[in-house]
Short mmCIF file of C-alpha atoms in Angstrom, two decimals:
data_model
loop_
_atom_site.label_atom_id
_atom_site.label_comp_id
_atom_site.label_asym_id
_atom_site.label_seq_id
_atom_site.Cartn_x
_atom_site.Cartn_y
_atom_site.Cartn_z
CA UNK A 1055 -96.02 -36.28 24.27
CA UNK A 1056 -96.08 -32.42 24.36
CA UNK A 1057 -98.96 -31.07 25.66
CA UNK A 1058 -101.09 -28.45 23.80
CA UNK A 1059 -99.46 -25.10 23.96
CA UNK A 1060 -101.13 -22.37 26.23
CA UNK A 1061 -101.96 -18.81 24.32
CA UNK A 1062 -98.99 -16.39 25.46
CA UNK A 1063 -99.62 -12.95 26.42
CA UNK A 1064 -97.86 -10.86 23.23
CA UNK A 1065 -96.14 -7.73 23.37
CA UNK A 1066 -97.71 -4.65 21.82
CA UNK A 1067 -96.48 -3.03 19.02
CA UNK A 1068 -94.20 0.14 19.94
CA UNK A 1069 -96.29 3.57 19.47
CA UNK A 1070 -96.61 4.35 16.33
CA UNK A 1071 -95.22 1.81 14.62
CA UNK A 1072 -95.89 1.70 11.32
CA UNK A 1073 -94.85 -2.05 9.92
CA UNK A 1074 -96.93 -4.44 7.61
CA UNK A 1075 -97.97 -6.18 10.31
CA UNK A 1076 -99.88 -3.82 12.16
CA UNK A 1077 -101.68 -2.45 9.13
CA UNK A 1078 -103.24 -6.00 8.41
CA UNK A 1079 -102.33 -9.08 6.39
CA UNK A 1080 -104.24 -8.76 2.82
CA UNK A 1081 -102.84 -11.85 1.67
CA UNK A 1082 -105.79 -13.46 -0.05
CA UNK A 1083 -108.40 -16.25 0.91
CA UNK A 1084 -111.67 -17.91 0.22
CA UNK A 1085 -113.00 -15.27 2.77
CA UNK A 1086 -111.02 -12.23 2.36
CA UNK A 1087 -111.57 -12.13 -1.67
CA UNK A 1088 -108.85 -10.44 -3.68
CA UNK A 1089 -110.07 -7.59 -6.58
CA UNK A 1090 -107.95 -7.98 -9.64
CA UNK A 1091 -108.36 -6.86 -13.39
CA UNK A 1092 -110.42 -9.73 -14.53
CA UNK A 1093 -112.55 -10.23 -11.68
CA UNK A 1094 -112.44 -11.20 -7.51
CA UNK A 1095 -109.55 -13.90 -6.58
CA UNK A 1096 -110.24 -16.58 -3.70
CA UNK A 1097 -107.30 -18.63 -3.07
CA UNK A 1098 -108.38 -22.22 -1.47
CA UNK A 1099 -105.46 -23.30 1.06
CA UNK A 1100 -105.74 -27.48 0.32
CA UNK A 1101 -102.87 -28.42 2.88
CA UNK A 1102 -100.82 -30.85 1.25
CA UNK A 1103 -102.32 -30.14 -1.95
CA UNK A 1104 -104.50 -33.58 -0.75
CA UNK A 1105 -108.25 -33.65 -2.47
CA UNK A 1106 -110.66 -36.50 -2.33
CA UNK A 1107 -112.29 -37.14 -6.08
CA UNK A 1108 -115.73 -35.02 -4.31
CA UNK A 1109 -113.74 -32.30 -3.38
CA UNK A 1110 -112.05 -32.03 -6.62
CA UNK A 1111 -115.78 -31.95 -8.09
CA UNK A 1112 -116.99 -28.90 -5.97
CA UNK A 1113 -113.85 -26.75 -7.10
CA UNK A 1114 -114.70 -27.42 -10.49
CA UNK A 1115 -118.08 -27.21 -10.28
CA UNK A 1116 -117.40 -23.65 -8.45
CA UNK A 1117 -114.87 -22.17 -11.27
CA UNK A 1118 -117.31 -22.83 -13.61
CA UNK A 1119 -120.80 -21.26 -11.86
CA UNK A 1120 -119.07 -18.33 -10.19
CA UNK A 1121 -115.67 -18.04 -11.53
CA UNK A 1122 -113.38 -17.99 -15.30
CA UNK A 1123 -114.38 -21.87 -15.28
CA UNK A 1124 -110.55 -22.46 -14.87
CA UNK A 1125 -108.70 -23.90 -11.75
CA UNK A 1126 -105.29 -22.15 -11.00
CA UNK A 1127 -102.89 -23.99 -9.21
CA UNK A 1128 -100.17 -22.23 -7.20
CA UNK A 1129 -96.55 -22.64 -6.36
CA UNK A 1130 -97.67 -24.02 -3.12
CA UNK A 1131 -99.93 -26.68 -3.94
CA UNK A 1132 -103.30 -24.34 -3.92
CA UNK A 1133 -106.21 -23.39 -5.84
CA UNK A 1134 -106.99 -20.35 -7.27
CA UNK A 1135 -110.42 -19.30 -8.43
CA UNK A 1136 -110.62 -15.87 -10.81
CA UNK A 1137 -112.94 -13.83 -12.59
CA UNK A 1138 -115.14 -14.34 -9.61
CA UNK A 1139 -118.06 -11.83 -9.29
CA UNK A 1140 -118.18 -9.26 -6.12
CA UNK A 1141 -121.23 -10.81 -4.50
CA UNK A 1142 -120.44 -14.20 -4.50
CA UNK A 1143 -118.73 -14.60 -1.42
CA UNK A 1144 -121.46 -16.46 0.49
CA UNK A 1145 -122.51 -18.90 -1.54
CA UNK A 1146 -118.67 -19.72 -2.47
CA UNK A 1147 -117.88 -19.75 1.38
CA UNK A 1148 -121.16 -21.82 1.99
CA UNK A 1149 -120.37 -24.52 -0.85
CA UNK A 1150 -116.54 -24.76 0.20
CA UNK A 1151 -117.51 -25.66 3.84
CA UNK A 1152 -120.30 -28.11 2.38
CA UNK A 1153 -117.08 -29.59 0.73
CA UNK A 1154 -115.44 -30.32 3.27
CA UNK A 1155 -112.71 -27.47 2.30
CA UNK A 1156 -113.10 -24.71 4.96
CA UNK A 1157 -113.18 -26.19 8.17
CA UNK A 1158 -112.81 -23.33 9.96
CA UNK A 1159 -113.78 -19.46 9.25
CA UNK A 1160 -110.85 -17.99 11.47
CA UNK A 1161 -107.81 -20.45 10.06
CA UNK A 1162 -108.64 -20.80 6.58
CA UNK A 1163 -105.75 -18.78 5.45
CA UNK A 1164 -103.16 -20.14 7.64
CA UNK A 1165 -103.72 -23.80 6.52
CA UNK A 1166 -100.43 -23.63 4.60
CA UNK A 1167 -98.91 -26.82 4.68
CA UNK A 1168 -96.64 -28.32 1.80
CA UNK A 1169 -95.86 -31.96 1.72
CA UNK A 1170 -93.83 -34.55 -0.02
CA UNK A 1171 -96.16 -35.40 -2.89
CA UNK A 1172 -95.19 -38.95 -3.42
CA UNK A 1173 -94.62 -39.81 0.02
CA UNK A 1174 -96.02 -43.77 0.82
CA UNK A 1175 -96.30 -43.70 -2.89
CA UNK A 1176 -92.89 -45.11 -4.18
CA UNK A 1177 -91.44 -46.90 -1.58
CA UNK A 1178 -89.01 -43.36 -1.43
CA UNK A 1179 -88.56 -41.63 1.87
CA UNK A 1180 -88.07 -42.27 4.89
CA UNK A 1181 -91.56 -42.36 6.23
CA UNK A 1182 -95.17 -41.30 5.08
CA UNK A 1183 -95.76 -37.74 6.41
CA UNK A 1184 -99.68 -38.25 5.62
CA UNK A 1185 -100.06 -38.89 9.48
CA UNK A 1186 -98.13 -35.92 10.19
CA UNK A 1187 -100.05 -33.79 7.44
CA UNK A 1188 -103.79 -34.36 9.40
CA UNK A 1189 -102.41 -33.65 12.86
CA UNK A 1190 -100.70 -30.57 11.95
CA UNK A 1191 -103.70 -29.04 9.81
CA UNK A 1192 -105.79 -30.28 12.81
CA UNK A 1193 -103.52 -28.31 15.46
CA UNK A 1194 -103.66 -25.15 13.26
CA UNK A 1195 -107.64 -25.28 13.25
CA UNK A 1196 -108.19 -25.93 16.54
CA UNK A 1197 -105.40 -23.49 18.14
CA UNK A 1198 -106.91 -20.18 19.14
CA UNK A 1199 -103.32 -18.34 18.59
CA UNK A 1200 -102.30 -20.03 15.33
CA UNK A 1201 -105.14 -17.38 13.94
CA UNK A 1202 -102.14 -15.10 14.25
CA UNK A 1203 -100.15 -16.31 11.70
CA UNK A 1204 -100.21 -14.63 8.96
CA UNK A 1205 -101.06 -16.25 5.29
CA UNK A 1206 -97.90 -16.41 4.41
CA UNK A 1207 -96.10 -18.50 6.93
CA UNK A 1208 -95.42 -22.14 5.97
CA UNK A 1209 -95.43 -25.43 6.93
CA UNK A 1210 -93.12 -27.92 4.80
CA UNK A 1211 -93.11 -31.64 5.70
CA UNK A 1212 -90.26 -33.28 3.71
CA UNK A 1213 -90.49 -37.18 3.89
CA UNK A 1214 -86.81 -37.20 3.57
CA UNK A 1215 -86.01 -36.93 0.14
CA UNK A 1216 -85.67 -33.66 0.16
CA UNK A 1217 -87.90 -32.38 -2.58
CA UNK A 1218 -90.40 -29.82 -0.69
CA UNK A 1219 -87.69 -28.96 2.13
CA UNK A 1220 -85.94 -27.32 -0.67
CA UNK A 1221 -89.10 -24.69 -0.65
CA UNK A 1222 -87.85 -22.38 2.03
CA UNK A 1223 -90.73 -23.10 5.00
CA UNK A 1224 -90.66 -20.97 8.17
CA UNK A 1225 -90.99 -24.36 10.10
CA UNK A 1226 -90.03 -27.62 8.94
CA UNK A 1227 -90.34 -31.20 10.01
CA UNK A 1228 -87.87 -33.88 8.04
CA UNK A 1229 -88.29 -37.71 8.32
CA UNK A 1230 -85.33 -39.63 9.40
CA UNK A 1231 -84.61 -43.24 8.77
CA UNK A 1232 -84.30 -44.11 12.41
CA UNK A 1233 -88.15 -43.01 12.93
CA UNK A 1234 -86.95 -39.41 14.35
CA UNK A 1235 -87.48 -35.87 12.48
CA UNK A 1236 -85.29 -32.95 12.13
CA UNK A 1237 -87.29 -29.96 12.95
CA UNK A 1238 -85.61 -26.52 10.97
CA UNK A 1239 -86.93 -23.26 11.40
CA UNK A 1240 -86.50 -20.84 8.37
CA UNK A 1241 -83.27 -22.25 6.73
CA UNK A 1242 -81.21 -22.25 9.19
CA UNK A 1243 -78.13 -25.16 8.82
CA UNK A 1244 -78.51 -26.32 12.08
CA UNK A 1245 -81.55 -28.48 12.80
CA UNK A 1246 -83.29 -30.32 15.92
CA UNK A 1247 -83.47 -33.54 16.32
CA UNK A 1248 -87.15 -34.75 17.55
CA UNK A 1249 -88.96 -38.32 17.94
CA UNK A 1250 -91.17 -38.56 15.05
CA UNK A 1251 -94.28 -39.30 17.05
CA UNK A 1252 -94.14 -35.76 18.60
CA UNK A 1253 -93.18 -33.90 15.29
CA UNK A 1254 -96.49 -31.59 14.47
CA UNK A 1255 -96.50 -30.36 18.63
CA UNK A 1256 -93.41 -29.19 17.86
CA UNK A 1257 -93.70 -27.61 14.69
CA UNK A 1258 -96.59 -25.82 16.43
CA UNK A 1259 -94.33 -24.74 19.47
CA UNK A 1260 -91.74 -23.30 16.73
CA UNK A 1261 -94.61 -21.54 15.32
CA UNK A 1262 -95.94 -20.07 18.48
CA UNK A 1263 -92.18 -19.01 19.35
CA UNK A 1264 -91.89 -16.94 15.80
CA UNK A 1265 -95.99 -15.49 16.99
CA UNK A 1266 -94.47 -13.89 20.69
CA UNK A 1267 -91.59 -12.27 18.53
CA UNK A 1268 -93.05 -10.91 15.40
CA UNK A 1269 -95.26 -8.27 17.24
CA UNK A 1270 -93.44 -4.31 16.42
CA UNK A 1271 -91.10 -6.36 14.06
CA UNK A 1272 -93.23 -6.35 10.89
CA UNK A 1273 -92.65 -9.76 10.22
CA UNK A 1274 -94.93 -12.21 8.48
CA UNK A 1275 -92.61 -14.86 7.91
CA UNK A 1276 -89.29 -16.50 9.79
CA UNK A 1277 -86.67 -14.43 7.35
CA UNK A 1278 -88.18 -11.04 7.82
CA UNK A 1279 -87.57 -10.87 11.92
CA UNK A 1280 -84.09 -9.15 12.92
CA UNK A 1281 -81.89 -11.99 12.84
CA UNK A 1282 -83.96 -14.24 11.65
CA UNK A 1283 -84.29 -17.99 12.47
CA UNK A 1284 -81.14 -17.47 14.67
CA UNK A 1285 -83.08 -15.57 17.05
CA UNK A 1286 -85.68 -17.86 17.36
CA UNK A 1287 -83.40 -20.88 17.98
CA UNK A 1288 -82.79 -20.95 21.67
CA UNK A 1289 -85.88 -20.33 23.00
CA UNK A 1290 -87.41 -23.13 20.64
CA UNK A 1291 -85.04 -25.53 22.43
CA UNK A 1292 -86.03 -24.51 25.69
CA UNK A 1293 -89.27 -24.34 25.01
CA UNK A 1294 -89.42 -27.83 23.37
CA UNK A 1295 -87.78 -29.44 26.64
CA UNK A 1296 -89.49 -27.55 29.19
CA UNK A 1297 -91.99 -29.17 27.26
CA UNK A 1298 -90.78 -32.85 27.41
CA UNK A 1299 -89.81 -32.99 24.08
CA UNK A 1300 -86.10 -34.08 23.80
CA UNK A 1301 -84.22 -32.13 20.81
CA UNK A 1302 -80.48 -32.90 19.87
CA UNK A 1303 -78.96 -29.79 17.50
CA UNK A 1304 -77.58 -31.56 14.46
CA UNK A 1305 -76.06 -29.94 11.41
CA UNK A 1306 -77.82 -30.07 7.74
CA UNK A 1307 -78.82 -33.48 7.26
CA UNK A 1308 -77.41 -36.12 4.76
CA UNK A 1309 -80.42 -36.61 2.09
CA UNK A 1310 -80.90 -35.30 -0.84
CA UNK A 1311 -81.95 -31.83 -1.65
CA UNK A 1312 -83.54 -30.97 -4.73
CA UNK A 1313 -86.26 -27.92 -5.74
CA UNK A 1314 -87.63 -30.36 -8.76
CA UNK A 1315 -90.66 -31.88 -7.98
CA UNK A 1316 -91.63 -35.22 -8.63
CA UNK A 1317 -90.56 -36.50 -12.36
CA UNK A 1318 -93.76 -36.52 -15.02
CA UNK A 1319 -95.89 -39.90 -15.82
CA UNK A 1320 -95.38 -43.16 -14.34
CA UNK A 1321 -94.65 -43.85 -10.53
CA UNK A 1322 -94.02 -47.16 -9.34
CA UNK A 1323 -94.43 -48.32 -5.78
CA UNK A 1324 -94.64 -51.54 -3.74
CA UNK A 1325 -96.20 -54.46 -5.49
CA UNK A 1326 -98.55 -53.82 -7.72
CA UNK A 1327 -99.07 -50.00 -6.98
CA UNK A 1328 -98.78 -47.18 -9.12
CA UNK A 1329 -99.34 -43.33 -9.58
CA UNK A 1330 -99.49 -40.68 -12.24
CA UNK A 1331 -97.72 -38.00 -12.10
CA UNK A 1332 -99.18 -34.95 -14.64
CA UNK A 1333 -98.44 -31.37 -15.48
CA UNK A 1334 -100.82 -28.71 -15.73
CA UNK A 1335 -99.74 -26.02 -18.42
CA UNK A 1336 -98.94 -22.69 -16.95
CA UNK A 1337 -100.45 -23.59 -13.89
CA UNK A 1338 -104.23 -23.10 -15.38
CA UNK A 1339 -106.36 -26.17 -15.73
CA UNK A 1340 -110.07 -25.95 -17.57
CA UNK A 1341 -113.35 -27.68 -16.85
CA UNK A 1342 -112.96 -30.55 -19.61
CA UNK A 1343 -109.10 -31.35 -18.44
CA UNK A 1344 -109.68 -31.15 -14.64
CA UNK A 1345 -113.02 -34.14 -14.92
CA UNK A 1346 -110.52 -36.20 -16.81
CA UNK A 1347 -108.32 -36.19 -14.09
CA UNK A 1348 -111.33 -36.71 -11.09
CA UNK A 1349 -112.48 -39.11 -13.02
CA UNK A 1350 -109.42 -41.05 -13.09
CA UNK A 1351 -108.86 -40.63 -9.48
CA UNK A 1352 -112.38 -41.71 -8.99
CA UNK A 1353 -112.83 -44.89 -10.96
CA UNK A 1354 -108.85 -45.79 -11.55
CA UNK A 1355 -107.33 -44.44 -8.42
CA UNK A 1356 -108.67 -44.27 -5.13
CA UNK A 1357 -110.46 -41.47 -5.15
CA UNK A 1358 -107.75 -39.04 -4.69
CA UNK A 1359 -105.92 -36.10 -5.92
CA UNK A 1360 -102.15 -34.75 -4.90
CA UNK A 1361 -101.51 -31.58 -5.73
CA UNK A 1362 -97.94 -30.19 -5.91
CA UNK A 1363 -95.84 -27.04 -5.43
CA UNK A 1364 -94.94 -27.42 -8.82
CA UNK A 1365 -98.30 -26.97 -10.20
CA UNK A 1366 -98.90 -31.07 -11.06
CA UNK A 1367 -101.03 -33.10 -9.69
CA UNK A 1368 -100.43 -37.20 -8.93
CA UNK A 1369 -103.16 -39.35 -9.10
CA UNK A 1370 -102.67 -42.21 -6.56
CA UNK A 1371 -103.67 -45.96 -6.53
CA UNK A 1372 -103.47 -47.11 -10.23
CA UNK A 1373 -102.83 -50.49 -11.62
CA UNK A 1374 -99.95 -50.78 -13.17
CA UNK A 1375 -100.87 -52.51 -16.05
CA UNK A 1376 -103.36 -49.71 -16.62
CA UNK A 1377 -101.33 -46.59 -16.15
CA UNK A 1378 -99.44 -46.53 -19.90
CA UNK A 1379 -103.21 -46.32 -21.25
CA UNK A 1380 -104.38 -43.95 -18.83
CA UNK A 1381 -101.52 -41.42 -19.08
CA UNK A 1382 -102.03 -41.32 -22.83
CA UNK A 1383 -105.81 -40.51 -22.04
CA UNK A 1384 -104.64 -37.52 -20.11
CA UNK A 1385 -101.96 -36.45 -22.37
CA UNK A 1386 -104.70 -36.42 -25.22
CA UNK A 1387 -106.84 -34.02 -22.89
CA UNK A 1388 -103.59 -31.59 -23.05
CA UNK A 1389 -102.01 -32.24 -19.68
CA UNK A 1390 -98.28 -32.85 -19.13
CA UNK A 1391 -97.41 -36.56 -19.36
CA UNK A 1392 -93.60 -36.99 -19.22
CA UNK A 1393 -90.11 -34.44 -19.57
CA UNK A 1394 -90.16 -34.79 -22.83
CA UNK A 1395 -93.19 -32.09 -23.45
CA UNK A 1396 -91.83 -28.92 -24.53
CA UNK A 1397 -94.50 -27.41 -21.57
CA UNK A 1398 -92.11 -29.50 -18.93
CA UNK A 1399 -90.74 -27.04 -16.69
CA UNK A 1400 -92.66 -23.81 -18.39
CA UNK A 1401 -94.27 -21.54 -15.60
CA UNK A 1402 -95.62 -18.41 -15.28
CA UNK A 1403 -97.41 -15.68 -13.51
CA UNK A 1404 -101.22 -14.37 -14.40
CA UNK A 1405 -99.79 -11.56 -16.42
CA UNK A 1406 -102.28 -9.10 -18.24
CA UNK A 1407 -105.11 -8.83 -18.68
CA UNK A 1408 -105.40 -10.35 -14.97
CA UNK A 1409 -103.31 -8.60 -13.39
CA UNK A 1410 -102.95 -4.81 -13.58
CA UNK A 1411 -99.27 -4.75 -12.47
CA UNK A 1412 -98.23 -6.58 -15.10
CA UNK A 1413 -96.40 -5.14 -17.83
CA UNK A 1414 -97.08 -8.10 -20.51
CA UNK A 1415 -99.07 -11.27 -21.11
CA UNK A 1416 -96.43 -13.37 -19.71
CA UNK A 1417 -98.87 -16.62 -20.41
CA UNK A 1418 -99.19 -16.26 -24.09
CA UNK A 1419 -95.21 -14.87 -24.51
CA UNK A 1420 -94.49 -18.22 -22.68
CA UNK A 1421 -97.06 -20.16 -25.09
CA UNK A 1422 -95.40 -18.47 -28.02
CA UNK A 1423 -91.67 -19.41 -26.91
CA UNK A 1424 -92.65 -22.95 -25.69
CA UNK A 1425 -90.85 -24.70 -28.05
CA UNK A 1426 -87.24 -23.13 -25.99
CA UNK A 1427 -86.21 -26.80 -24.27
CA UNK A 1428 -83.64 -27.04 -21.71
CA UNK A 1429 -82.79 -28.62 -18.78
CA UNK A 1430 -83.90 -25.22 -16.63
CA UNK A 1431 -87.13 -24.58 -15.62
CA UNK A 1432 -88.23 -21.37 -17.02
CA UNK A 1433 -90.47 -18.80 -15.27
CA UNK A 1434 -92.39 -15.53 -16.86
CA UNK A 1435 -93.00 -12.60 -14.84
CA UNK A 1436 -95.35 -9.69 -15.70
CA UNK A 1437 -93.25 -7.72 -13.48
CA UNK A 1438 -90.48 -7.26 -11.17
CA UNK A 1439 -92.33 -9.04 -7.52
CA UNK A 1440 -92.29 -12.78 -9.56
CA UNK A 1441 -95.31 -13.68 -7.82
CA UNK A 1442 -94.95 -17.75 -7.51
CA UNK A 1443 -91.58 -18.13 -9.04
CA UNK A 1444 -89.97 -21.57 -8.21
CA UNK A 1445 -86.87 -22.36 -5.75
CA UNK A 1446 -83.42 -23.54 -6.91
CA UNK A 1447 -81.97 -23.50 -10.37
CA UNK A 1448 -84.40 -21.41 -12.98
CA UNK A 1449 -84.46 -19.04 -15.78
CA UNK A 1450 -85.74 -15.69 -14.89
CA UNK A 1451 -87.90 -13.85 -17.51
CA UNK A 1452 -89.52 -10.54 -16.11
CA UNK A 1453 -90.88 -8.00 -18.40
CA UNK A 1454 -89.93 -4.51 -18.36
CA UNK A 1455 -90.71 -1.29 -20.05
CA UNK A 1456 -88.74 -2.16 -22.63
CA UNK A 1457 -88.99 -5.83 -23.45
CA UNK A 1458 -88.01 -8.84 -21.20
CA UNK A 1459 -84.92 -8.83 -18.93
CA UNK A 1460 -83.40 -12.59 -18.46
CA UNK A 1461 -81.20 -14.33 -15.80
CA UNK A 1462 -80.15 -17.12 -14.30
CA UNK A 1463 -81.10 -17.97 -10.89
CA UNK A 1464 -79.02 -20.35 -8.60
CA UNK A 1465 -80.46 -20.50 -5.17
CA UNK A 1466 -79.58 -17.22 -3.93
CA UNK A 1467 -77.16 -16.04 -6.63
CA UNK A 1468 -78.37 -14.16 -9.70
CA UNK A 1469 -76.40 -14.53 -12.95
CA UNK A 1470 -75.89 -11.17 -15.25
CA UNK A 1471 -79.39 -10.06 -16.24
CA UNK A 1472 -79.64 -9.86 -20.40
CA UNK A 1473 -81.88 -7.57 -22.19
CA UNK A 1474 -83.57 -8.90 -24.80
CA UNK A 1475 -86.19 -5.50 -26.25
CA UNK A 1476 -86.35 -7.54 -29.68
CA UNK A 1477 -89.14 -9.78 -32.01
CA UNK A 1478 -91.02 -12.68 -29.97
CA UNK A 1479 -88.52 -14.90 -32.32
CA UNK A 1480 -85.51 -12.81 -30.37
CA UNK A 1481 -87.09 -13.73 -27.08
CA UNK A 1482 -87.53 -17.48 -27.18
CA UNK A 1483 -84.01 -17.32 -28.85
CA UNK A 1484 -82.53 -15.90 -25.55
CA UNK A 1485 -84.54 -17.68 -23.43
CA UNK A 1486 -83.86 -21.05 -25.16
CA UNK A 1487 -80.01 -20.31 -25.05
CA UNK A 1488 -80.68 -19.63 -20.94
CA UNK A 1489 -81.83 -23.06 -20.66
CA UNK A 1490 -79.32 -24.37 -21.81
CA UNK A 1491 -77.03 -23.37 -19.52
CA UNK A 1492 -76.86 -25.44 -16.36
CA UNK A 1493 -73.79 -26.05 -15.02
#
């Protein structure tokens, strides 16, 4: 088993450097409160989007009394509370920790951890990374240098299907049929192979490797050193065996790899088990839709909520013969309930009025052209940074001066942008037409 990692003495920065790094980190927390248009921003890191039915309660009992009375998920399974007012940052922090939901002042931010959402749900996978999930988030809290990282870096633990690796992590951990885990850094091709009991040590190592070269570099994340994940490689490996840990470099692994997340309403599983799987238009959830779903976790689930990187949640632990019933139930309260909503696959960014960046409001455009199906996903952006945009295949709407520019996006390949300065009818024309065109 590898032993806990010792704090390394870092390099300083060069004199007078002048890189994002060494000016500070102002990606947003429940701490470090963020000041937009329509009010103060706390984003709530839930690491692997996993909330018990009384922690569900508290969020939604603390977007009502200090925020917009919404919950905002994000493209990483998170919360988001808005319209928050400037004083209320103690009794927020104070009712979060009561929740269970900030178990530690100095790693709240860095709790970044994506996970399969149905994995040990549907029989799917090659293991359940839930065991992996609590050791991991436990490392990261109880490590004095993992308060380095920054809030950006990620975590992804794929349970072999290949959904969440698909995500782009700085460090992840794949489950392997034969009880062993890949470990990839960035997204590099070549992997490490790693007994599965010893996985989250080493995703920790990998981690602490990126920590020791990041100072004078200005990088936050994996990609953004010089030569990224390539020049972390080596010293991962021999850090990893001097560390008892046995790694075997293997190519890309054979399982699927997909950036859709898991498919909306029912999901079967080993006898008589079940999930739902829901969508949450847009991404914003209200009061009213977010008890129906804590209360179906609570008294037809076991008491739990997943949240996903694809702004869903699953509700696990259903019976079967219950589920038809209780997915209409949702879909009555609004929520996504199966691919054939026109909302399936609609996303979008905060827009105006919430954002002051933004050149549009992106979230009632998208309402307005929501009847555009497709087979693409399709993501609005107030402006050119596409704050939360999904991975792998999707249609690109920005706004612009002008009117909307829209593209299609295949992994890292960007098809010829289109200008479409026309009528809202013009818009959901061309952006229906873009959906259309997978292949």
């Amino acid at each position: 088993m590898l032993a806990a990692m010792p704090r390394p003495a870092t390099s300083p920065s060069p004199p007078g450097d002048a890189s994002a790094r060494d000016r500070g980190d102002a990606c947003p927390g429940t701490l470090r409160l963020h000041r937009a248009d329509d009010g103060a921003l706390a984003r709530v890191r839930v690491p692997g989007g996993l909330l018990t039915a009384v922690q569900a309660d508290a969020l939604g009992a603390l977007a009502e009394s200090l925020g917009d009375g919404e919950l905002h998920l994000t493209s990483r399974g998170n919360v988001q509370l808005r319209g928050l007012g400037p004083d209320c940052g103690a009794d927020l922090a104070d009712r979060l920790g009561e929740a269970g939901l900030l178990p530690s002042a100095r790693h709240e931010r860095i709790r970044n951890i994506v996970a399969s959402p149905l994995s040990g749900l549907d029989g799917r996978g090659a293991r359940d990374v839930g065991p992996w999930l609590s050791e991991l988030d436990a490392l990261l809290c109880a490590g004095e240098r993992t308060a380095d990282l920054s809030g950006r870096f990620l975590f992804v633990l794929d349970d072999g299907r290949g959904d969440v690796d698909a995500l782009g992590g700085d460090v992840t951990l794949l489950a392997q049929d034969d009880g062993t885990a890949l470990l990839r850094i960035g997204t590099a091709r070549t992997t490490l192979r790693i007994p599965g009991a010893q996985a989250p040590r080493a995703a920790l190592l990998a981690a602490a490797t990126f920590l020791d070269r990041a100072p004078g570099t200005g990088a936050w994340r994996v990609p953004d050193l010089p030569g990224g994940a390539g020049s972390l490689f080596d010293e991962v490996v021999r850090r990893l065996r001097e560390a008892g840990c046995g790694t075997v470099p293997t190519e890309d692994r054979a399982c699927p790899h997909s950036s859709d997340g898991p498919a909306l309403g029912l999901v079967t599983g080993p006898q008589n088990g079940a999930a739902l799987s829901v969508g949450i238009p847009l991404g914003r959830i209200g009061p009213a839709q977010w008890r129906s779903l804590t209360e179906t976790a609570r008294h037809r689930g076991r008491g739990e909520l997943r949240l996903t990187p694809w702004r869903g949640v699953v509700v696990p632990g259903v019976e079967r013969q219950r589920a038809a019933g209780l997915l209409d139930e949702l879909g009555a309260a609004g929520l996504i309930v199966g691919p054939d909503s026109p909302w399936t696959g609609v996303g979008a960014c905060i827009g105006r009025p919430g954002c002051a960046k933004s050149l549009a409001d992106v979230r009632a455009q998208a309402a307005a052209a929501v009847g555009a199906v497709g087979p693409l996903p399709v993501y609005w952006s107030g402006c050119e940074r596409r704050c939360g945009h999904p991975h792998g295949e999707w249609v690109d709407v920005v706004a612009t001066p002008d009117g909307h520019r829209i593209s299609l996006v295949r992994g890292e390949d960007r098809g010829a942008p289109v200008n479409v300065p026309g009528s809202p009818g013009s818009l959901a024309a061309a952006v229906a037409a873009a959906r259309r065109t997978r292949g």
